[in-house]
Short mmCIF file of C-alpha atoms in Angstrom, two decimals:
data_model
loop_
_atom_site.label_atom_id
_atom_site.label_comp_id
_atom_site.label_asym_id
_atom_site.label_seq_id
_atom_site.Cartn_x
_atom_site.Cartn_y
_atom_site.Cartn_z
CA MET A 1 -25.36 137.77 138.38
CA ARG A 2 -23.41 140.17 136.16
CA LEU A 3 -20.59 140.11 138.76
CA PHE A 4 -19.28 136.72 137.73
CA PRO A 5 -18.80 137.57 134.03
CA LYS A 6 -16.82 140.64 135.06
CA ILE A 7 -14.65 138.63 137.44
CA ALA A 8 -14.16 135.98 134.78
CA SER A 9 -13.13 138.70 132.32
CA VAL A 10 -10.57 140.00 134.77
CA VAL A 11 -9.21 136.50 135.36
CA VAL A 12 -8.94 135.69 131.65
CA SER A 13 -7.25 138.99 130.92
CA GLY A 14 -4.85 138.39 133.80
CA LEU A 15 -3.99 134.92 132.58
CA ALA A 16 -3.24 136.29 129.14
CA LEU A 17 -1.04 139.02 130.57
CA ALA A 18 0.69 136.54 132.88
CA THR A 19 1.46 134.21 129.99
CA ALA A 20 2.75 137.06 127.84
CA GLY A 21 4.80 138.50 130.67
CA CYS A 22 6.72 135.36 131.63
CA SER A 23 9.67 136.32 129.47
CA THR A 24 9.96 139.75 131.09
CA LEU A 25 9.87 138.67 134.73
CA PRO A 26 13.00 138.77 136.89
CA SER A 27 14.96 135.51 136.63
CA ALA A 28 18.12 133.95 138.07
CA GLY A 29 19.34 133.19 134.56
CA PRO A 30 18.46 131.57 131.25
CA THR A 31 16.16 128.58 131.01
CA THR A 32 17.37 125.22 129.77
CA SER A 33 16.03 125.87 126.27
CA GLN A 34 17.74 129.26 126.20
CA VAL A 35 21.11 127.81 127.18
CA LEU A 36 20.82 125.13 124.50
CA GLY A 37 19.38 127.44 121.86
CA GLU A 38 21.30 130.68 122.31
CA ARG A 39 24.83 129.47 121.66
CA VAL A 40 24.66 131.50 118.43
CA ALA A 41 23.34 135.03 118.33
CA ASP A 42 22.97 134.81 114.55
CA GLN A 43 22.84 131.66 112.46
CA THR A 44 25.62 133.03 110.27
CA GLU A 45 28.02 133.36 113.21
CA ILE A 46 30.39 130.81 114.69
CA PRO A 47 28.78 129.34 117.84
CA ARG A 48 29.85 131.11 121.00
CA TYR A 49 30.14 127.88 122.97
CA LEU A 50 29.97 124.14 122.53
CA THR A 51 27.17 122.25 124.29
CA VAL A 52 27.90 118.64 125.29
CA GLU A 53 25.61 116.09 126.91
CA LEU A 54 27.33 114.57 129.93
CA ASN A 55 27.35 110.85 129.16
CA GLU A 56 29.75 107.90 129.23
CA ARG A 57 31.42 108.98 125.98
CA ALA A 58 32.10 112.53 127.22
CA VAL A 59 33.46 111.29 130.56
CA SER A 60 35.71 108.77 128.79
CA ILE A 61 37.19 111.54 126.62
CA LEU A 62 37.74 113.74 129.68
CA ASP A 63 39.38 110.86 131.60
CA HIS A 64 41.88 110.30 128.80
CA SER A 65 42.66 113.96 128.20
CA PRO A 66 46.27 114.97 129.03
CA ARG A 67 46.80 116.37 132.52
CA PRO A 68 49.80 118.28 133.93
CA SER A 69 52.38 115.71 134.97
CA LEU A 70 55.91 115.90 136.36
CA TYR A 71 56.56 112.36 135.22
CA GLY A 72 55.27 113.12 131.75
CA ARG A 73 57.47 116.20 131.49
CA PHE A 74 60.56 115.11 133.43
CA GLY A 75 59.99 111.34 133.65
CA GLU A 76 62.83 109.47 135.36
CA ARG A 77 63.68 105.94 134.33
CA GLY A 78 66.30 103.83 136.07
CA ALA A 79 68.72 105.00 138.75
CA PRO A 80 68.70 108.54 140.18
CA PRO A 81 71.09 111.04 138.61
CA SER A 82 74.63 110.87 139.99
CA SER A 83 76.21 113.90 141.65
CA VAL A 84 79.20 115.50 139.97
CA ILE A 85 81.55 118.27 141.01
CA GLY A 86 80.75 121.73 139.73
CA VAL A 87 82.06 125.28 139.76
CA GLY A 88 81.92 126.76 143.27
CA ASP A 89 82.18 123.44 145.12
CA THR A 90 84.78 123.14 147.87
CA ILE A 91 87.22 120.24 147.32
CA GLN A 92 89.41 118.49 149.89
CA VAL A 93 92.29 116.33 148.51
CA THR A 94 94.45 113.95 150.51
CA VAL A 95 97.41 112.15 148.85
CA TRP A 96 99.16 109.01 150.17
CA GLU A 97 102.47 107.47 149.17
CA ALA A 98 103.63 103.89 149.67
CA ALA A 99 106.93 104.85 151.38
CA SER A 100 108.55 107.73 153.18
CA GLY A 101 110.76 110.26 151.52
CA GLY A 102 108.34 111.01 148.72
CA LEU A 103 106.72 114.22 147.59
CA PHE A 104 103.97 114.02 150.17
CA SER A 105 105.65 112.10 153.02
CA SER A 106 108.37 112.71 155.58
CA ALA A 107 111.88 111.28 155.13
CA ALA A 108 112.97 108.19 157.08
CA VAL A 109 115.64 108.56 159.82
CA GLY A 110 117.97 105.56 160.33
CA GLY A 111 115.63 103.38 158.32
CA VAL A 112 112.72 104.26 160.57
CA THR A 113 109.73 106.20 159.24
CA ALA A 114 109.73 109.56 160.96
CA GLY A 115 106.30 110.75 159.89
CA SER A 116 103.18 110.26 157.89
CA HIS A 117 103.07 108.92 154.37
CA SER A 118 100.24 111.30 153.46
CA ALA A 119 99.53 114.99 153.03
CA SER A 120 96.26 116.93 153.04
CA ILE A 121 95.99 119.71 150.54
CA PRO A 122 94.08 122.72 151.90
CA GLU A 123 90.45 123.01 150.85
CA GLN A 124 89.95 124.94 147.65
CA VAL A 125 87.00 126.12 145.60
CA VAL A 126 86.57 124.89 142.05
CA GLY A 127 87.33 127.90 139.86
CA ARG A 128 85.37 129.23 136.96
CA ASP A 129 87.65 127.23 134.68
CA GLY A 130 86.34 124.12 136.42
CA ALA A 131 89.75 123.18 137.83
CA ILE A 132 91.70 122.89 141.09
CA THR A 133 95.41 122.92 141.81
CA VAL A 134 97.29 119.87 143.10
CA PRO A 135 101.03 120.27 143.95
CA TYR A 136 103.27 118.56 141.40
CA ALA A 137 100.27 117.75 139.25
CA GLY A 138 99.33 121.28 138.28
CA ARG A 139 95.91 122.48 137.29
CA ILE A 140 93.42 119.59 137.08
CA HIS A 141 90.00 119.92 135.50
CA VAL A 142 87.34 118.48 137.84
CA ALA A 143 84.00 120.06 136.85
CA GLY A 144 81.51 117.49 135.63
CA MET A 145 83.45 114.62 137.22
CA SER A 146 82.65 112.44 140.22
CA PRO A 147 85.06 112.35 143.20
CA ALA A 148 86.23 108.87 142.14
CA GLU A 149 87.05 110.14 138.64
CA VAL A 150 89.00 113.07 140.10
CA GLU A 151 90.97 110.67 142.33
CA LYS A 152 91.95 108.62 139.32
CA THR A 153 92.99 111.74 137.40
CA ILE A 154 95.19 112.98 140.27
CA VAL A 155 96.91 109.59 140.58
CA ASN A 156 97.60 109.56 136.83
CA HIS A 157 99.18 113.01 137.05
CA LEU A 158 101.38 112.03 140.03
CA THR A 159 102.50 108.64 138.75
CA GLY A 160 106.23 108.75 138.17
CA LYS A 161 106.60 111.71 140.50
CA ALA A 162 105.29 110.38 143.80
CA ILE A 163 105.86 106.91 145.32
CA GLU A 164 102.87 104.78 144.26
CA PRO A 165 100.43 107.62 144.97
CA GLN A 166 96.84 107.19 146.10
CA ALA A 167 94.32 110.02 146.43
CA LEU A 168 91.12 110.66 148.32
CA VAL A 169 88.79 113.44 147.18
CA THR A 170 85.87 114.72 149.27
CA VAL A 171 83.43 117.59 148.76
CA PRO A 172 82.91 119.32 152.15
CA ARG A 173 80.71 122.01 150.64
CA ASN A 174 78.66 121.18 147.59
CA VAL A 175 76.92 124.19 146.08
CA SER A 176 76.51 122.99 142.49
CA ASN A 177 74.42 119.94 143.44
CA THR A 178 71.66 121.79 145.21
CA VAL A 179 67.97 122.40 144.65
CA THR A 180 66.33 125.73 145.44
CA VAL A 181 63.07 125.46 147.39
CA THR A 182 60.87 128.50 147.77
CA GLY A 183 57.26 129.50 148.33
CA GLU A 184 54.92 128.09 150.98
CA VAL A 185 57.55 126.05 152.84
CA THR A 186 58.69 126.44 156.42
CA ASN A 187 62.31 127.17 155.49
CA GLY A 188 63.09 128.21 151.95
CA ALA A 189 66.65 127.17 151.18
CA ARG A 190 69.15 125.65 148.80
CA VAL A 191 69.02 121.97 149.67
CA PRO A 192 72.07 119.79 148.86
CA LEU A 193 71.38 116.57 146.98
CA THR A 194 72.57 113.35 148.55
CA GLY A 195 74.30 110.48 146.81
CA ARG A 196 71.33 108.15 147.18
CA GLY A 197 69.08 110.41 145.09
CA ASP A 198 66.37 112.77 146.39
CA ARG A 199 62.81 113.04 145.16
CA ILE A 200 60.63 116.16 145.16
CA LEU A 201 58.86 115.34 148.43
CA ASP A 202 62.23 114.57 150.08
CA ILE A 203 63.46 118.05 149.19
CA ILE A 204 60.27 119.71 150.48
CA ALA A 205 60.50 117.74 153.73
CA THR A 206 64.12 118.85 154.17
CA ALA A 207 62.93 122.46 153.79
CA GLY A 208 60.52 121.94 156.70
CA GLY A 209 57.39 120.89 154.80
CA VAL A 210 54.51 122.99 153.48
CA LYS A 211 52.71 125.65 155.50
CA ALA A 212 49.34 125.46 153.74
CA PRO A 213 46.62 122.79 153.48
CA VAL A 214 47.77 120.09 151.07
CA HIS A 215 44.67 120.30 148.84
CA GLU A 216 45.42 123.99 148.17
CA VAL A 217 49.11 123.46 147.36
CA PHE A 218 50.60 123.15 143.89
CA ILE A 219 54.19 122.14 143.15
CA ALA A 220 55.99 123.90 140.31
CA LEU A 221 59.22 122.26 139.12
CA SER A 222 61.51 124.38 136.93
CA ARG A 223 64.38 122.66 135.15
CA GLY A 224 66.25 124.72 132.61
CA ASP A 225 63.67 126.43 130.40
CA THR A 226 60.88 124.00 131.28
CA THR A 227 58.35 124.35 134.09
CA ALA A 228 55.54 121.97 135.05
CA ARG A 229 52.94 122.53 137.77
CA VAL A 230 50.83 119.85 139.47
CA PRO A 231 48.71 119.57 142.63
CA MET A 232 50.68 118.30 145.60
CA GLN A 233 48.03 115.63 146.12
CA ALA A 234 49.02 114.20 142.73
CA LEU A 235 52.49 113.46 144.14
CA LEU A 236 50.97 111.87 147.22
CA ALA A 237 48.46 109.79 145.29
CA ASN A 238 50.78 108.68 142.49
CA PRO A 239 54.38 107.87 143.51
CA ARG A 240 55.45 108.04 139.88
CA GLU A 241 54.81 111.80 139.94
CA ASN A 242 57.34 112.15 142.78
CA VAL A 243 60.30 112.34 140.39
CA TYR A 244 63.97 112.67 141.30
CA ALA A 245 65.30 116.19 141.74
CA ARG A 246 68.34 117.25 139.74
CA ALA A 247 71.03 119.80 140.38
CA ASN A 248 69.91 123.41 139.90
CA ASP A 249 66.21 122.52 139.93
CA VAL A 250 63.87 125.13 141.39
CA ILE A 251 60.89 123.83 143.36
CA THR A 252 58.20 126.40 144.11
CA VAL A 253 55.45 125.51 146.56
CA GLU A 254 52.42 127.60 145.59
CA LEU A 255 49.27 128.29 147.56
CA GLN A 256 46.35 128.26 145.14
CA PRO A 257 42.94 128.03 146.84
CA GLN A 258 40.64 126.04 144.54
CA THR A 259 37.06 127.25 144.10
CA PHE A 260 34.08 126.81 141.82
CA THR A 261 31.09 129.14 141.40
CA VAL A 262 27.50 127.95 141.63
CA PHE A 263 24.40 129.99 140.80
CA GLY A 264 20.82 129.57 139.72
CA ALA A 265 18.13 127.44 141.38
CA THR A 266 20.34 125.95 144.08
CA GLY A 267 20.37 126.11 147.84
CA ARG A 268 23.51 128.23 147.81
CA ASN A 269 24.64 130.79 145.23
CA ALA A 270 28.28 131.38 146.07
CA MET A 271 31.92 130.78 145.33
CA VAL A 272 32.54 127.40 146.97
CA PRO A 273 36.01 126.22 148.07
CA PHE A 274 37.25 122.70 147.37
CA ASP A 275 37.78 120.41 150.35
CA ALA A 276 40.18 118.25 148.34
CA VAL A 277 41.51 117.75 144.84
CA GLY A 278 39.27 115.41 142.87
CA LEU A 279 35.88 116.97 143.66
CA THR A 280 33.25 115.47 141.33
CA VAL A 281 30.15 117.07 139.83
CA GLU A 282 27.71 115.24 142.08
CA GLU A 283 29.76 116.27 145.14
CA ALA A 284 29.88 119.88 143.92
CA VAL A 285 26.09 120.04 143.49
CA ALA A 286 25.68 118.62 147.00
CA LYS A 287 28.16 121.15 148.45
CA SER A 288 26.12 123.96 146.91
CA GLY A 289 22.99 122.86 148.80
CA GLY A 290 21.53 120.73 146.03
CA ILE A 291 18.89 121.86 143.54
CA LEU A 292 15.66 123.46 144.76
CA ASP A 293 12.70 121.19 144.07
CA SER A 294 10.26 124.09 143.81
CA LEU A 295 12.37 126.15 141.40
CA ALA A 296 14.92 124.06 139.52
CA ASP A 297 14.71 122.29 136.19
CA PRO A 298 16.51 118.96 136.84
CA GLN A 299 17.14 118.64 133.10
CA GLY A 300 19.01 121.94 133.12
CA VAL A 301 22.11 121.54 135.29
CA PHE A 302 25.14 122.92 133.45
CA LEU A 303 28.89 122.91 134.09
CA MET A 304 30.83 125.57 132.17
CA ARG A 305 34.56 125.82 131.51
CA ALA A 306 37.12 126.62 128.82
CA GLU A 307 38.63 123.46 127.32
CA PRO A 308 41.71 123.06 125.09
CA VAL A 309 40.98 123.04 121.37
CA SER A 310 42.21 119.45 121.03
CA LEU A 311 39.69 118.26 123.64
CA ALA A 312 36.83 120.24 122.07
CA ARG A 313 37.55 118.55 118.72
CA GLU A 314 37.29 115.15 120.38
CA LEU A 315 34.01 116.06 122.03
CA ASP A 316 32.50 117.34 118.77
CA PRO A 317 34.55 117.02 115.55
CA THR A 318 31.96 119.12 113.66
CA PHE A 319 32.17 122.15 115.94
CA PRO A 320 33.67 125.13 114.06
CA ILE A 321 36.69 126.59 115.83
CA GLU A 322 38.12 129.99 115.07
CA PRO A 323 41.65 129.92 113.58
CA GLY A 324 44.30 130.56 116.23
CA ALA A 325 42.02 129.77 119.15
CA ARG A 326 43.63 127.92 122.05
CA THR A 327 40.51 127.18 124.08
CA VAL A 328 36.82 126.64 123.45
CA ASN A 329 34.04 127.53 125.89
CA VAL A 330 32.20 124.29 126.65
CA VAL A 331 28.84 123.89 128.41
CA TYR A 332 28.26 120.36 129.75
CA ARG A 333 24.58 119.57 130.22
CA ILE A 334 23.75 117.30 133.15
CA ASN A 335 20.24 115.84 132.90
CA LEU A 336 19.26 114.74 136.40
CA LYS A 337 15.97 113.34 135.07
CA ASP A 338 18.10 110.47 133.76
CA THR A 339 19.08 108.23 136.68
CA ASN A 340 22.22 107.00 134.90
CA THR A 341 23.50 110.57 134.81
CA TYR A 342 24.05 110.46 138.57
CA PHE A 343 26.60 107.68 138.11
CA VAL A 344 28.21 109.47 135.19
CA ALA A 345 28.47 112.72 137.20
CA ARG A 346 30.40 110.83 139.87
CA HIS A 347 33.23 110.29 137.37
CA MET A 348 33.53 113.88 136.15
CA GLN A 349 35.86 116.08 138.16
CA VAL A 350 35.27 119.76 138.80
CA HIS A 351 38.19 122.04 137.95
CA ASN A 352 39.31 125.24 139.58
CA LYS A 353 37.15 128.24 138.50
CA ASP A 354 34.45 126.05 136.96
CA MET A 355 30.90 127.43 136.90
CA ILE A 356 27.83 125.37 137.74
CA TYR A 357 24.45 126.79 136.78
CA VAL A 358 21.03 125.29 137.56
CA ALA A 359 18.26 126.62 135.32
CA SER A 360 14.83 127.44 136.67
CA SER A 361 11.86 125.35 135.65
CA PRO A 362 9.74 126.96 132.88
CA SER A 363 6.65 126.50 135.04
CA ASN A 364 8.33 128.59 137.72
CA GLU A 365 8.15 131.66 135.49
CA PHE A 366 4.41 131.14 134.98
CA TYR A 367 3.98 130.62 138.73
CA LYS A 368 5.71 133.92 139.47
CA ALA A 369 3.55 135.69 136.88
CA MET A 370 0.40 134.27 138.45
CA GLN A 371 1.53 135.43 141.87
CA MET A 372 2.02 138.95 140.53
CA PHE A 373 -1.38 138.89 138.81
CA THR A 374 -3.13 137.57 141.93
CA THR A 375 -1.60 140.31 144.05
CA ALA A 376 -2.54 143.02 141.53
CA ALA A 377 -6.03 141.72 140.72
CA GLN A 378 -7.19 141.00 144.25
CA PRO A 379 -8.25 144.63 145.04
CA ALA A 380 -10.21 144.85 141.77
CA VAL A 381 -12.05 141.59 142.40
CA MET A 382 -12.85 142.61 145.98
CA GLY A 383 -14.07 145.99 144.78
CA LEU A 384 -16.46 144.39 142.29
CA ALA A 385 -17.77 142.10 144.97
CA VAL A 386 -18.31 144.92 147.46
CA SER A 387 -20.10 147.06 144.86
CA ARG A 388 -22.73 144.38 144.36
CA ILE A 389 -23.53 144.04 148.06
#
């Protein structure tokens, strides 16, 4: 009967060792309490990250946070910009007179008109001085003017010299009113703008369209010293983002595969690609294989990203931010024990390069320790039993 006290002693000792050894066992990452409690290494230090409970208030702040926008940066209101003549454009001028015998018409013979009352001036390129030459009118400045304005200027210069002159100005080759399209398009080119006005998607379509999946494409619009970059799906979903292009704009179609990383107690630890822009947290967790019932702590699902300082201040006005910082590391806690959190998670979008971590259940560490103890203690227990036979 002395066997049972010895076995009991072994079991008790093993349980004590298992309990003490939980913190030293291999683990996929920190527990929920560690994530929430280790944001500061020393109480005198500034917290290393901000922890935020994912609730209606947090989602509302995120929904109203500024997003990259072509309309917000280059917003067009009213009619599209009008095309004007610029340096390098090719100009064709035709002048008419009301009667023969003028500067630009043939003389009459016996009172009968022998020829045309008009003359076409050879095509010429607008010089660096922004002017062209018209016979009997001299050098005429045309840069920055519309064809109709140039016609009026030519007539004013010829009045009193030609017989009731009229002028027609056309632009056979317009190089100043073009938009440069480059990147992931079928045919990168300088696309001329039309008189009706052309929007960003019109220009891209003229260049042959994009070569990559739409959800991986970003559109960068550079105008002067300003550049804005938005997902192409934003232009498709919101017509207001599809702004008018202007002369000398540069449109760059960029391929940027969007991914998020998931690790911890999930069915899939990997870098996961987006299927479309607008992926939500609940969709991201599902794409990663969901949380493992036997391992995961449903109260410890975390989304991690760097947020702008202005947004971090809205989320927690009391959080201390280092002077000069532009971003703050934020850890959003998603408590899946709360049913309402599932609905909230449906309204929070995952961003490119976000990290999702699912903490292991605290009981899982004890379970692993017990497994190790059982494996190690089994030979000893069997040996004691055999020795008493």
